[in-house]
């Protein structure tokens, strides 16, 4: 009886242990570099800080995302508001970050390291 | 029987004590207690700033309203959007209350002109009579932040966006005295602030 209980607990631990977060690395980068403006739920702020859910950059324009994040962007609404560039984000981190955002707020499309590497190499400086 | 009563009272006292620590309390912040025990109230100095519609706003204009105060700048790449998001939550929270204003001061008046603040406010879709974005003389705003509202703010070339400041949101009563504050970057701290605002509102009913 005792053995059965021990066994059950062990299996439960293993199952729970496997249920780890899918894009933990991406989430950490998101929290460090993106969350202040795009918010923890991706909702953004007003018109100036775009919400991520339904963003074309997480759908048909996902190829533009690595360069956009690396180089930053100027708000169309307000000349003083801008998205800072993030040259410190490596290609591997960029892949993790995009996959995290795609999973959270996009259509769940997965980008691969090779793809992101090629896209980042083609960014105009 | 008696010992049971003692036990019961002890448990009740403990439970009540627990509840009390969860409830934020209205207090007067910044008052100076003199050696003889008398209290000098902390007052916000007279100021004259301009809001997003170009209206002149003085400290006297805020009196008669409960007001929520913060400091920010529009080109801030760090905590400001997060704090503004919480200010928006507070704006929604006080929508049904009379005589409550939100006051956001820019600490970067050089870039944040009346026109820029108007666009910023428009983009948040807020009522320009209930949420004022103030600009004006930089030294005056910095002194207000640091000395009167106790929000550390300074120009700092190394900080993101060129300014270092805290994300505190302050609660002032209708006499313009500071009655509470919260961390504008922390939604839970802002939840507590909402209770405090309700409590302060009730004192005027």
PDB file of C-alpha atoms in Angstrom:
ATOM      1  CA  UNK A   1       0.000   0.000   0.000  1.00  0.00           C
ATOM      2  CA  UNK A   2       2.774   2.367   1.061  1.00  0.00           C
ATOM      3  CA  UNK A   3       4.691   1.481  -2.075  1.00  0.00           C
ATOM      4  CA  UNK A   4       1.708   2.289  -4.233  1.00  0.00           C
ATOM      5  CA  UNK A   5       1.364   5.728  -2.621  1.00  0.00           C
ATOM      6  CA  UNK A   6       5.086   6.457  -3.057  1.00  0.00           C
ATOM      7  CA  UNK A   7       4.873   5.391  -6.679  1.00  0.00           C
ATOM      8  CA  UNK A   8       1.864   7.593  -7.307  1.00  0.00           C
ATOM      9  CA  UNK A   9       3.556  10.620  -5.716  1.00  0.00           C
ATOM     10  CA  UNK A  10       6.693  10.060  -7.770  1.00  0.00           C
ATOM     11  CA  UNK A  11       4.753   9.837 -11.016  1.00  0.00           C
ATOM     12  CA  UNK A  12       2.776  12.947 -10.097  1.00  0.00           C
ATOM     13  CA  UNK A  13       6.034  14.816  -9.468  1.00  0.00           C
ATOM     14  CA  UNK A  14       7.389  13.744 -12.845  1.00  0.00           C
ATOM     15  CA  UNK A  15       4.219  14.768 -14.670  1.00  0.00           C
ATOM     16  CA  UNK A  16       4.153  18.163 -12.924  1.00  0.00           C
ATOM     17  CA  UNK A  17       7.869  18.571 -13.584  1.00  0.00           C
ATOM     18  CA  UNK A  18       7.312  18.091 -17.295  1.00  0.00           C
ATOM     19  CA  UNK A  19       4.670  20.785 -17.408  1.00  0.00           C
ATOM     20  CA  UNK A  20       7.269  23.526 -17.582  1.00  0.00           C
ATOM     21  CA  UNK A  21       6.728  26.768 -19.379  1.00  0.00           C
ATOM     22  CA  UNK A  22       7.114  26.618 -23.133  1.00  0.00           C
ATOM     23  CA  UNK A  23       9.005  29.844 -23.804  1.00  0.00           C
ATOM     24  CA  UNK A  24      10.523  30.730 -20.455  1.00  0.00           C
ATOM     25  CA  UNK A  25      13.632  32.324 -21.999  1.00  0.00           C
ATOM     26  CA  UNK A  26      11.493  34.432 -24.289  1.00  0.00           C
ATOM     27  CA  UNK A  27       9.327  35.545 -21.395  1.00  0.00           C
ATOM     28  CA  UNK A  28      12.379  36.713 -19.445  1.00  0.00           C
ATOM     29  CA  UNK A  29      13.560  38.843 -22.387  1.00  0.00           C
ATOM     30  CA  UNK A  30      10.038  40.183 -22.831  1.00  0.00           C
ATOM     31  CA  UNK A  31       9.921  41.193 -19.178  1.00  0.00           C
ATOM     32  CA  UNK A  32      13.306  42.896 -19.383  1.00  0.00           C
ATOM     33  CA  UNK A  33      12.980  44.743 -22.673  1.00  0.00           C
ATOM     34  CA  UNK A  34       9.313  45.007 -23.686  1.00  0.00           C
ATOM     35  CA  UNK A  35       6.992  44.827 -20.698  1.00  0.00           C
ATOM     36  CA  UNK A  36       7.346  48.433 -19.498  1.00  0.00           C
ATOM     37  CA  UNK A  37       5.561  49.703 -22.591  1.00  0.00           C
ATOM     38  CA  UNK A  38       3.646  46.730 -24.028  1.00  0.00           C
ATOM     39  CA  UNK A  39       2.562  45.543 -20.530  1.00  0.00           C
ATOM     40  CA  UNK A  40       2.605  42.048 -19.017  1.00  0.00           C
ATOM     41  CA  UNK A  41      -0.636  41.142 -20.802  1.00  0.00           C
ATOM     42  CA  UNK A  42       0.500  42.633 -24.118  1.00  0.00           C
ATOM     43  CA  UNK A  43      -2.249  45.254 -23.953  1.00  0.00           C
ATOM     44  CA  UNK A  44       0.005  48.275 -24.564  1.00  0.00           C
ATOM     45  CA  UNK A  45      -1.150  51.784 -23.659  1.00  0.00           C
ATOM     46  CA  UNK A  46      -3.575  53.884 -25.669  1.00  0.00           C
ATOM     47  CA  UNK A  47      -2.698  54.327 -29.309  1.00  0.00           C
ATOM     48  CA  UNK A  48       0.942  55.153 -28.616  1.00  0.00           C
ATOM     49  CA  UNK A  49       2.198  51.831 -27.304  1.00  0.00           C
ATOM     50  CA  UNK A  50       0.605  49.255 -29.605  1.00  0.00           C
ATOM     51  CA  UNK A  51      -1.115  46.231 -28.174  1.00  0.00           C
ATOM     52  CA  UNK A  52       0.394  42.958 -29.315  1.00  0.00           C
ATOM     53  CA  UNK A  53      -2.767  40.899 -29.668  1.00  0.00           C
ATOM     54  CA  UNK A  54      -3.821  41.045 -33.284  1.00  0.00           C
ATOM     55  CA  UNK A  55      -0.637  42.874 -34.289  1.00  0.00           C
ATOM     56  CA  UNK A  56       0.323  42.309 -37.930  1.00  0.00           C
ATOM     57  CA  UNK A  57       3.918  41.891 -36.713  1.00  0.00           C
ATOM     58  CA  UNK A  58       2.827  38.656 -35.043  1.00  0.00           C
ATOM     59  CA  UNK A  59       0.967  37.501 -38.142  1.00  0.00           C
ATOM     60  CA  UNK A  60       1.622  38.227 -41.821  1.00  0.00           C
ATOM     61  CA  UNK A  61       4.516  40.617 -41.116  1.00  0.00           C
ATOM     62  CA  UNK A  62       6.375  38.432 -38.619  1.00  0.00           C
ATOM     63  CA  UNK A  63       9.469  38.513 -40.875  1.00  0.00           C
ATOM     64  CA  UNK A  64       9.774  42.241 -40.172  1.00  0.00           C
ATOM     65  CA  UNK A  65       9.818  41.736 -36.417  1.00  0.00           C
ATOM     66  CA  UNK A  66      13.518  40.944 -35.784  1.00  0.00           C
ATOM     67  CA  UNK A  67      14.666  44.165 -37.483  1.00  0.00           C
ATOM     68  CA  UNK A  68      11.909  46.206 -35.859  1.00  0.00           C
ATOM     69  CA  UNK A  69      12.993  45.043 -32.399  1.00  0.00           C
ATOM     70  CA  UNK A  70      16.681  45.494 -33.166  1.00  0.00           C
ATOM     71  CA  UNK A  71      16.329  48.989 -34.642  1.00  0.00           C
ATOM     72  CA  UNK A  72      13.348  50.403 -32.745  1.00  0.00           C
ATOM     73  CA  UNK A  73      10.700  52.652 -34.233  1.00  0.00           C
ATOM     74  CA  UNK A  74       9.222  56.118 -34.044  1.00  0.00           C
ATOM     75  CA  UNK A  75       5.590  56.552 -32.924  1.00  0.00           C
ATOM     76  CA  UNK A  76       3.348  57.802 -35.700  1.00  0.00           C
ATOM     77  CA  UNK A  77       1.113  59.490 -33.145  1.00  0.00           C
ATOM     78  CA  UNK A  78       3.629  61.502 -31.176  1.00  0.00           C
ATOM     79  CA  UNK A  79       7.093  62.725 -32.114  1.00  0.00           C
ATOM     80  CA  UNK A  80       8.436  62.295 -28.569  1.00  0.00           C
ATOM     81  CA  UNK A  81       7.312  58.682 -28.248  1.00  0.00           C
ATOM     82  CA  UNK A  82       9.501  55.990 -29.728  1.00  0.00           C
ATOM     83  CA  UNK A  83      10.372  52.359 -29.307  1.00  0.00           C
ATOM     84  CA  UNK A  84      14.043  52.042 -28.383  1.00  0.00           C
ATOM     85  CA  UNK A  85      16.155  49.683 -30.463  1.00  0.00           C
ATOM     86  CA  UNK A  86      17.533  46.538 -28.850  1.00  0.00           C
ATOM     87  CA  UNK A  87      20.896  45.702 -30.443  1.00  0.00           C
ATOM     88  CA  UNK A  88      21.791  43.795 -27.245  1.00  0.00           C
ATOM     89  CA  UNK A  89      19.306  41.022 -28.016  1.00  0.00           C
ATOM     90  CA  UNK A  90      21.202  38.142 -29.632  1.00  0.00           C
ATOM     91  CA  UNK A  91      19.834  36.066 -32.490  1.00  0.00           C
ATOM     92  CA  UNK A  92      19.048  33.148 -30.167  1.00  0.00           C
ATOM     93  CA  UNK A  93      17.320  35.445 -27.669  1.00  0.00           C
ATOM     94  CA  UNK A  94      15.417  37.115 -30.507  1.00  0.00           C
ATOM     95  CA  UNK A  95      14.132  33.711 -31.627  1.00  0.00           C
ATOM     96  CA  UNK A  96      12.984  32.891 -28.100  1.00  0.00           C
ATOM     97  CA  UNK A  97      11.355  36.297 -27.714  1.00  0.00           C
ATOM     98  CA  UNK A  98       9.411  36.112 -30.972  1.00  0.00           C
ATOM     99  CA  UNK A  99       8.247  32.577 -30.221  1.00  0.00           C
ATOM    100  CA  UNK A 100       7.063  33.683 -26.779  1.00  0.00           C
ATOM    101  CA  UNK A 101       5.075  36.603 -28.209  1.00  0.00           C
ATOM    102  CA  UNK A 102       3.699  34.520 -31.071  1.00  0.00           C
ATOM    103  CA  UNK A 103       2.530  31.916 -28.562  1.00  0.00           C
ATOM    104  CA  UNK A 104       0.971  34.503 -26.234  1.00  0.00           C
ATOM    105  CA  UNK A 105      -0.591  36.975 -28.671  1.00  0.00           C
ATOM    106  CA  UNK A 106      -0.049  35.763 -32.223  1.00  0.00           C
ATOM    107  CA  UNK A 107      -1.198  32.718 -34.148  1.00  0.00           C
ATOM    108  CA  UNK A 108       1.403  30.526 -32.452  1.00  0.00           C
ATOM    109  CA  UNK A 109       3.656  30.314 -35.470  1.00  0.00           C
ATOM    110  CA  UNK A 110       7.150  29.121 -34.549  1.00  0.00           C
ATOM    111  CA  UNK A 111      10.228  30.825 -36.009  1.00  0.00           C
ATOM    112  CA  UNK A 112      13.530  28.958 -36.246  1.00  0.00           C
ATOM    113  CA  UNK A 113      16.987  30.189 -35.336  1.00  0.00           C
ATOM    114  CA  UNK A 114      18.252  29.925 -38.943  1.00  0.00           C
ATOM    115  CA  UNK A 115      15.337  31.991 -40.203  1.00  0.00           C
ATOM    116  CA  UNK A 116      15.870  34.715 -37.580  1.00  0.00           C
ATOM    117  CA  UNK A 117      19.621  34.739 -38.238  1.00  0.00           C
ATOM    118  CA  UNK A 118      19.030  35.371 -41.940  1.00  0.00           C
ATOM    119  CA  UNK A 119      16.457  38.081 -41.200  1.00  0.00           C
ATOM    120  CA  UNK A 120      18.742  39.863 -38.744  1.00  0.00           C
ATOM    121  CA  UNK A 121      21.662  39.767 -41.176  1.00  0.00           C
ATOM    122  CA  UNK A 122      19.501  41.486 -43.759  1.00  0.00           C
ATOM    123  CA  UNK A 123      18.558  44.372 -41.404  1.00  0.00           C
ATOM    124  CA  UNK A 124      19.775  47.647 -42.853  1.00  0.00           C
ATOM    125  CA  UNK A 125      21.998  49.254 -40.283  1.00  0.00           C
TER     126      UNK A 125
ATOM    127  CA  UNK B   1     -15.968  28.430  30.657  1.00  0.00           C
ATOM    128  CA  UNK B   2     -13.871  31.420  31.522  1.00  0.00           C
ATOM    129  CA  UNK B   3     -10.726  30.099  29.869  1.00  0.00           C
ATOM    130  CA  UNK B   4     -12.760  29.458  26.737  1.00  0.00           C
ATOM    131  CA  UNK B   5     -13.869  33.057  26.712  1.00  0.00           C
ATOM    132  CA  UNK B   6     -10.260  34.212  27.046  1.00  0.00           C
ATOM    133  CA  UNK B   7      -9.223  31.954  24.194  1.00  0.00           C
ATOM    134  CA  UNK B   8     -12.089  33.205  22.046  1.00  0.00           C
ATOM    135  CA  UNK B   9     -11.210  36.865  22.712  1.00  0.00           C
ATOM    136  CA  UNK B  10      -7.556  36.227  21.999  1.00  0.00           C
ATOM    137  CA  UNK B  11      -8.369  34.642  18.649  1.00  0.00           C
ATOM    138  CA  UNK B  12     -10.747  37.479  17.789  1.00  0.00           C
ATOM    139  CA  UNK B  13      -8.131  40.058  18.712  1.00  0.00           C
ATOM    140  CA  UNK B  14      -5.565  38.303  16.537  1.00  0.00           C
ATOM    141  CA  UNK B  15      -7.984  38.071  13.606  1.00  0.00           C
ATOM    142  CA  UNK B  16      -8.847  41.754  13.892  1.00  0.00           C
ATOM    143  CA  UNK B  17      -5.203  42.705  14.110  1.00  0.00           C
ATOM    144  CA  UNK B  18      -4.572  40.760  10.918  1.00  0.00           C
ATOM    145  CA  UNK B  19      -7.366  42.535   9.136  1.00  0.00           C
ATOM    146  CA  UNK B  20      -6.089  45.900  10.210  1.00  0.00           C
ATOM    147  CA  UNK B  21      -2.693  45.416   8.636  1.00  0.00           C
ATOM    148  CA  UNK B  22      -4.396  44.637   5.325  1.00  0.00           C
ATOM    149  CA  UNK B  23      -6.344  47.849   5.330  1.00  0.00           C
ATOM    150  CA  UNK B  24      -4.476  50.947   4.230  1.00  0.00           C
ATOM    151  CA  UNK B  25      -4.982  53.923   6.462  1.00  0.00           C
ATOM    152  CA  UNK B  26      -5.412  57.547   5.590  1.00  0.00           C
ATOM    153  CA  UNK B  27      -2.718  59.632   7.213  1.00  0.00           C
ATOM    154  CA  UNK B  28      -1.116  63.012   6.846  1.00  0.00           C
ATOM    155  CA  UNK B  29       2.218  62.579   5.119  1.00  0.00           C
ATOM    156  CA  UNK B  30       5.110  64.977   5.516  1.00  0.00           C
ATOM    157  CA  UNK B  31       3.883  66.843   8.591  1.00  0.00           C
ATOM    158  CA  UNK B  32       6.639  68.080  10.867  1.00  0.00           C
ATOM    159  CA  UNK B  33       6.288  67.365  14.572  1.00  0.00           C
ATOM    160  CA  UNK B  34       8.042  70.101  16.553  1.00  0.00           C
ATOM    161  CA  UNK B  35       9.945  69.360  19.803  1.00  0.00           C
ATOM    162  CA  UNK B  36       7.054  70.827  21.799  1.00  0.00           C
ATOM    163  CA  UNK B  37       4.678  68.357  20.150  1.00  0.00           C
ATOM    164  CA  UNK B  38       2.936  70.851  17.910  1.00  0.00           C
ATOM    165  CA  UNK B  39       2.423  69.842  14.290  1.00  0.00           C
ATOM    166  CA  UNK B  40       3.382  71.930  11.274  1.00  0.00           C
ATOM    167  CA  UNK B  41       1.326  70.639   8.345  1.00  0.00           C
ATOM    168  CA  UNK B  42       3.176  69.833   5.136  1.00  0.00           C
ATOM    169  CA  UNK B  43       1.894  72.056   2.374  1.00  0.00           C
ATOM    170  CA  UNK B  44       2.438  72.079  -1.371  1.00  0.00           C
ATOM    171  CA  UNK B  45       4.063  75.397  -2.313  1.00  0.00           C
ATOM    172  CA  UNK B  46       2.171  77.797  -4.594  1.00  0.00           C
ATOM    173  CA  UNK B  47       2.821  76.981  -8.257  1.00  0.00           C
ATOM    174  CA  UNK B  48       1.702  78.101 -11.667  1.00  0.00           C
ATOM    175  CA  UNK B  49       1.820  75.579 -14.512  1.00  0.00           C
ATOM    176  CA  UNK B  50       0.004  75.057 -17.819  1.00  0.00           C
ATOM    177  CA  UNK B  51      -2.168  72.082 -18.791  1.00  0.00           C
ATOM    178  CA  UNK B  52      -2.657  70.240 -22.110  1.00  0.00           C
ATOM    179  CA  UNK B  53      -5.242  72.776 -23.269  1.00  0.00           C
ATOM    180  CA  UNK B  54      -2.981  75.711 -22.416  1.00  0.00           C
ATOM    181  CA  UNK B  55      -4.978  76.646 -19.315  1.00  0.00           C
ATOM    182  CA  UNK B  56      -3.057  78.206 -16.425  1.00  0.00           C
ATOM    183  CA  UNK B  57      -3.261  75.875 -13.403  1.00  0.00           C
ATOM    184  CA  UNK B  58      -2.236  76.938  -9.891  1.00  0.00           C
ATOM    185  CA  UNK B  59      -2.211  75.082  -6.588  1.00  0.00           C
ATOM    186  CA  UNK B  60      -5.419  76.945  -5.673  1.00  0.00           C
ATOM    187  CA  UNK B  61      -7.198  75.407  -8.688  1.00  0.00           C
ATOM    188  CA  UNK B  62      -6.591  71.912  -7.335  1.00  0.00           C
ATOM    189  CA  UNK B  63      -8.009  72.657  -3.894  1.00  0.00           C
ATOM    190  CA  UNK B  64     -11.601  71.533  -3.503  1.00  0.00           C
ATOM    191  CA  UNK B  65     -10.768  68.352  -5.425  1.00  0.00           C
ATOM    192  CA  UNK B  66      -9.325  65.072  -4.290  1.00  0.00           C
ATOM    193  CA  UNK B  67      -6.337  64.676  -6.607  1.00  0.00           C
ATOM    194  CA  UNK B  68      -4.031  61.902  -7.739  1.00  0.00           C
ATOM    195  CA  UNK B  69      -0.577  63.118  -8.667  1.00  0.00           C
ATOM    196  CA  UNK B  70       2.296  61.582 -10.628  1.00  0.00           C
ATOM    197  CA  UNK B  71       5.391  62.623 -12.588  1.00  0.00           C
ATOM    198  CA  UNK B  72       6.378  61.313 -16.016  1.00  0.00           C
ATOM    199  CA  UNK B  73       7.654  62.335 -19.463  1.00  0.00           C
ATOM    200  CA  UNK B  74       6.300  61.297 -22.833  1.00  0.00           C
ATOM    201  CA  UNK B  75       9.573  60.027 -24.298  1.00  0.00           C
ATOM    202  CA  UNK B  76      10.225  57.844 -21.229  1.00  0.00           C
ATOM    203  CA  UNK B  77      11.352  54.380 -22.332  1.00  0.00           C
ATOM    204  CA  UNK B  78      11.331  52.892 -18.807  1.00  0.00           C
ATOM    205  CA  UNK B  79       8.587  52.841 -16.144  1.00  0.00           C
ATOM    206  CA  UNK B  80       6.312  55.714 -17.283  1.00  0.00           C
ATOM    207  CA  UNK B  81       3.963  53.790 -19.580  1.00  0.00           C
ATOM    208  CA  UNK B  82       3.451  51.255 -16.797  1.00  0.00           C
ATOM    209  CA  UNK B  83       2.574  53.994 -14.302  1.00  0.00           C
ATOM    210  CA  UNK B  84       0.328  55.767 -16.820  1.00  0.00           C
ATOM    211  CA  UNK B  85      -1.470  52.456 -17.356  1.00  0.00           C
ATOM    212  CA  UNK B  86      -2.172  52.343 -13.612  1.00  0.00           C
ATOM    213  CA  UNK B  87      -3.238  56.008 -13.671  1.00  0.00           C
ATOM    214  CA  UNK B  88      -5.750  54.941 -16.353  1.00  0.00           C
ATOM    215  CA  UNK B  89      -7.062  52.267 -13.982  1.00  0.00           C
ATOM    216  CA  UNK B  90      -7.435  54.920 -11.282  1.00  0.00           C
ATOM    217  CA  UNK B  91      -9.137  57.226 -13.810  1.00  0.00           C
ATOM    218  CA  UNK B  92     -11.716  54.506 -14.487  1.00  0.00           C
ATOM    219  CA  UNK B  93     -12.066  53.835 -10.773  1.00  0.00           C
ATOM    220  CA  UNK B  94     -12.945  57.456  -9.915  1.00  0.00           C
ATOM    221  CA  UNK B  95     -15.147  58.052 -12.959  1.00  0.00           C
ATOM    222  CA  UNK B  96     -18.338  58.041 -10.892  1.00  0.00           C
ATOM    223  CA  UNK B  97     -16.864  60.118  -8.057  1.00  0.00           C
ATOM    224  CA  UNK B  98     -17.321  63.877  -7.961  1.00  0.00           C
ATOM    225  CA  UNK B  99     -14.451  66.270  -7.440  1.00  0.00           C
ATOM    226  CA  UNK B 100     -11.568  63.938  -8.250  1.00  0.00           C
ATOM    227  CA  UNK B 101      -8.773  65.066 -10.584  1.00  0.00           C
ATOM    228  CA  UNK B 102      -5.727  63.269 -11.966  1.00  0.00           C
ATOM    229  CA  UNK B 103      -2.611  65.409 -12.300  1.00  0.00           C
ATOM    230  CA  UNK B 104       0.400  64.210 -14.313  1.00  0.00           C
ATOM    231  CA  UNK B 105       3.433  66.498 -14.392  1.00  0.00           C
ATOM    232  CA  UNK B 106       6.047  66.195 -17.108  1.00  0.00           C
ATOM    233  CA  UNK B 107       9.612  66.374 -15.811  1.00  0.00           C
ATOM    234  CA  UNK B 108      10.775  67.071 -19.385  1.00  0.00           C
ATOM    235  CA  UNK B 109       8.999  70.357 -20.192  1.00  0.00           C
ATOM    236  CA  UNK B 110      11.567  71.161 -22.882  1.00  0.00           C
ATOM    237  CA  UNK B 111      10.211  68.399 -25.111  1.00  0.00           C
ATOM    238  CA  UNK B 112       6.753  68.009 -23.561  1.00  0.00           C
ATOM    239  CA  UNK B 113       5.047  71.168 -24.752  1.00  0.00           C
ATOM    240  CA  UNK B 114       1.331  71.882 -24.382  1.00  0.00           C
ATOM    241  CA  UNK B 115       0.790  70.483 -27.889  1.00  0.00           C
ATOM    242  CA  UNK B 116       2.673  67.250 -27.130  1.00  0.00           C
ATOM    243  CA  UNK B 117       0.753  66.747 -23.888  1.00  0.00           C
ATOM    244  CA  UNK B 118      -2.532  67.380 -25.711  1.00  0.00           C
ATOM    245  CA  UNK B 119      -1.683  64.639 -28.232  1.00  0.00           C
ATOM    246  CA  UNK B 120      -0.600  62.309 -25.441  1.00  0.00           C
ATOM    247  CA  UNK B 121      -3.879  62.878 -23.569  1.00  0.00           C
ATOM    248  CA  UNK B 122      -5.913  62.489 -26.782  1.00  0.00           C
ATOM    249  CA  UNK B 123      -4.219  59.176 -27.381  1.00  0.00           C
ATOM    250  CA  UNK B 124      -5.389  57.968 -23.978  1.00  0.00           C
ATOM    251  CA  UNK B 125      -8.969  59.031 -24.821  1.00  0.00           C
ATOM    252  CA  UNK B 126      -9.427  60.840 -21.513  1.00  0.00           C
ATOM    253  CA  UNK B 127     -11.528  63.816 -20.449  1.00  0.00           C
ATOM    254  CA  UNK B 128      -9.286  66.902 -20.468  1.00  0.00           C
ATOM    255  CA  UNK B 129     -11.166  68.399 -17.522  1.00  0.00           C
ATOM    256  CA  UNK B 130     -10.603  65.386 -15.259  1.00  0.00           C
ATOM    257  CA  UNK B 131      -7.012  64.443 -16.063  1.00  0.00           C
ATOM    258  CA  UNK B 132      -4.602  67.343 -16.357  1.00  0.00           C
ATOM    259  CA  UNK B 133      -1.138  67.008 -17.886  1.00  0.00           C
ATOM    260  CA  UNK B 134       0.988  69.858 -16.584  1.00  0.00           C
ATOM    261  CA  UNK B 135       4.085  71.470 -18.038  1.00  0.00           C
ATOM    262  CA  UNK B 136       5.955  74.665 -17.217  1.00  0.00           C
ATOM    263  CA  UNK B 137       9.243  75.764 -15.704  1.00  0.00           C
ATOM    264  CA  UNK B 138      11.537  72.762 -15.270  1.00  0.00           C
ATOM    265  CA  UNK B 139      13.078  73.849 -11.968  1.00  0.00           C
ATOM    266  CA  UNK B 140       9.649  74.576 -10.545  1.00  0.00           C
ATOM    267  CA  UNK B 141       8.409  71.093 -11.499  1.00  0.00           C
ATOM    268  CA  UNK B 142      11.559  69.378 -10.198  1.00  0.00           C
ATOM    269  CA  UNK B 143      11.280  71.216  -6.864  1.00  0.00           C
ATOM    270  CA  UNK B 144       7.613  70.293  -6.587  1.00  0.00           C
ATOM    271  CA  UNK B 145       8.472  66.645  -7.274  1.00  0.00           C
ATOM    272  CA  UNK B 146      11.410  66.363  -4.896  1.00  0.00           C
ATOM    273  CA  UNK B 147      10.499  68.681  -2.056  1.00  0.00           C
ATOM    274  CA  UNK B 148       6.716  68.867  -1.986  1.00  0.00           C
ATOM    275  CA  UNK B 149       5.399  65.584  -3.406  1.00  0.00           C
ATOM    276  CA  UNK B 150       8.400  63.496  -2.237  1.00  0.00           C
ATOM    277  CA  UNK B 151       8.811  61.895  -5.684  1.00  0.00           C
ATOM    278  CA  UNK B 152      12.507  61.663  -6.455  1.00  0.00           C
ATOM    279  CA  UNK B 153      13.120  63.118  -9.921  1.00  0.00           C
ATOM    280  CA  UNK B 154      16.333  64.299 -11.537  1.00  0.00           C
ATOM    281  CA  UNK B 155      18.025  64.793 -14.855  1.00  0.00           C
ATOM    282  CA  UNK B 156      20.517  61.992 -15.400  1.00  0.00           C
ATOM    283  CA  UNK B 157      22.305  61.433 -18.700  1.00  0.00           C
ATOM    284  CA  UNK B 158      22.869  57.759 -17.860  1.00  0.00           C
ATOM    285  CA  UNK B 159      19.216  56.956 -17.172  1.00  0.00           C
ATOM    286  CA  UNK B 160      16.984  55.681 -20.001  1.00  0.00           C
ATOM    287  CA  UNK B 161      15.496  58.747 -21.688  1.00  0.00           C
ATOM    288  CA  UNK B 162      17.708  61.138 -19.712  1.00  0.00           C
ATOM    289  CA  UNK B 163      15.703  61.313 -16.471  1.00  0.00           C
ATOM    290  CA  UNK B 164      15.627  59.281 -13.295  1.00  0.00           C
ATOM    291  CA  UNK B 165      12.459  59.299 -11.268  1.00  0.00           C
ATOM    292  CA  UNK B 166      10.221  57.160  -9.102  1.00  0.00           C
ATOM    293  CA  UNK B 167       6.823  55.885 -10.166  1.00  0.00           C
ATOM    294  CA  UNK B 168       4.924  56.962  -7.072  1.00  0.00           C
ATOM    295  CA  UNK B 169       1.313  58.081  -7.315  1.00  0.00           C
ATOM    296  CA  UNK B 170       0.145  60.369  -4.514  1.00  0.00           C
ATOM    297  CA  UNK B 171      -3.306  60.901  -3.056  1.00  0.00           C
ATOM    298  CA  UNK B 172      -4.153  64.435  -1.913  1.00  0.00           C
ATOM    299  CA  UNK B 173      -7.302  65.611  -0.190  1.00  0.00           C
ATOM    300  CA  UNK B 174      -9.412  68.670  -0.986  1.00  0.00           C
ATOM    301  CA  UNK B 175      -7.091  70.833   1.120  1.00  0.00           C
ATOM    302  CA  UNK B 176      -4.156  69.653  -1.035  1.00  0.00           C
ATOM    303  CA  UNK B 177      -2.581  67.657   1.779  1.00  0.00           C
ATOM    304  CA  UNK B 178      -0.917  64.332   1.026  1.00  0.00           C
ATOM    305  CA  UNK B 179      -2.995  61.490   2.520  1.00  0.00           C
ATOM    306  CA  UNK B 180      -1.428  58.411   0.926  1.00  0.00           C
ATOM    307  CA  UNK B 181       0.694  57.086  -1.906  1.00  0.00           C
ATOM    308  CA  UNK B 182       1.286  53.928  -3.900  1.00  0.00           C
ATOM    309  CA  UNK B 183       3.848  52.436  -6.253  1.00  0.00           C
ATOM    310  CA  UNK B 184       2.515  53.147  -9.723  1.00  0.00           C
ATOM    311  CA  UNK B 185       4.498  50.265 -11.189  1.00  0.00           C
ATOM    312  CA  UNK B 186       2.748  47.718  -8.943  1.00  0.00           C
ATOM    313  CA  UNK B 187      -0.927  46.941  -9.702  1.00  0.00           C
ATOM    314  CA  UNK B 188      -1.449  45.494  -6.209  1.00  0.00           C
ATOM    315  CA  UNK B 189      -0.203  48.663  -4.570  1.00  0.00           C
ATOM    316  CA  UNK B 190      -2.643  50.562  -6.808  1.00  0.00           C
ATOM    317  CA  UNK B 191      -5.486  48.241  -5.664  1.00  0.00           C
ATOM    318  CA  UNK B 192      -4.752  49.358  -2.102  1.00  0.00           C
ATOM    319  CA  UNK B 193      -4.781  52.968  -3.252  1.00  0.00           C
ATOM    320  CA  UNK B 194      -8.289  52.496  -4.643  1.00  0.00           C
ATOM    321  CA  UNK B 195      -9.523  51.535  -1.166  1.00  0.00           C
ATOM    322  CA  UNK B 196      -7.838  54.618   0.216  1.00  0.00           C
ATOM    323  CA  UNK B 197      -9.488  56.860  -2.386  1.00  0.00           C
ATOM    324  CA  UNK B 198     -12.904  55.402  -1.521  1.00  0.00           C
ATOM    325  CA  UNK B 199     -12.246  55.996   2.153  1.00  0.00           C
ATOM    326  CA  UNK B 200     -11.164  59.576   1.540  1.00  0.00           C
ATOM    327  CA  UNK B 201     -14.218  60.165  -0.668  1.00  0.00           C
ATOM    328  CA  UNK B 202     -16.492  58.987   2.147  1.00  0.00           C
ATOM    329  CA  UNK B 203     -15.087  61.608   4.532  1.00  0.00           C
ATOM    330  CA  UNK B 204     -16.624  64.286   2.274  1.00  0.00           C
ATOM    331  CA  UNK B 205     -20.090  62.694   2.040  1.00  0.00           C
TER     332      UNK B 205
END
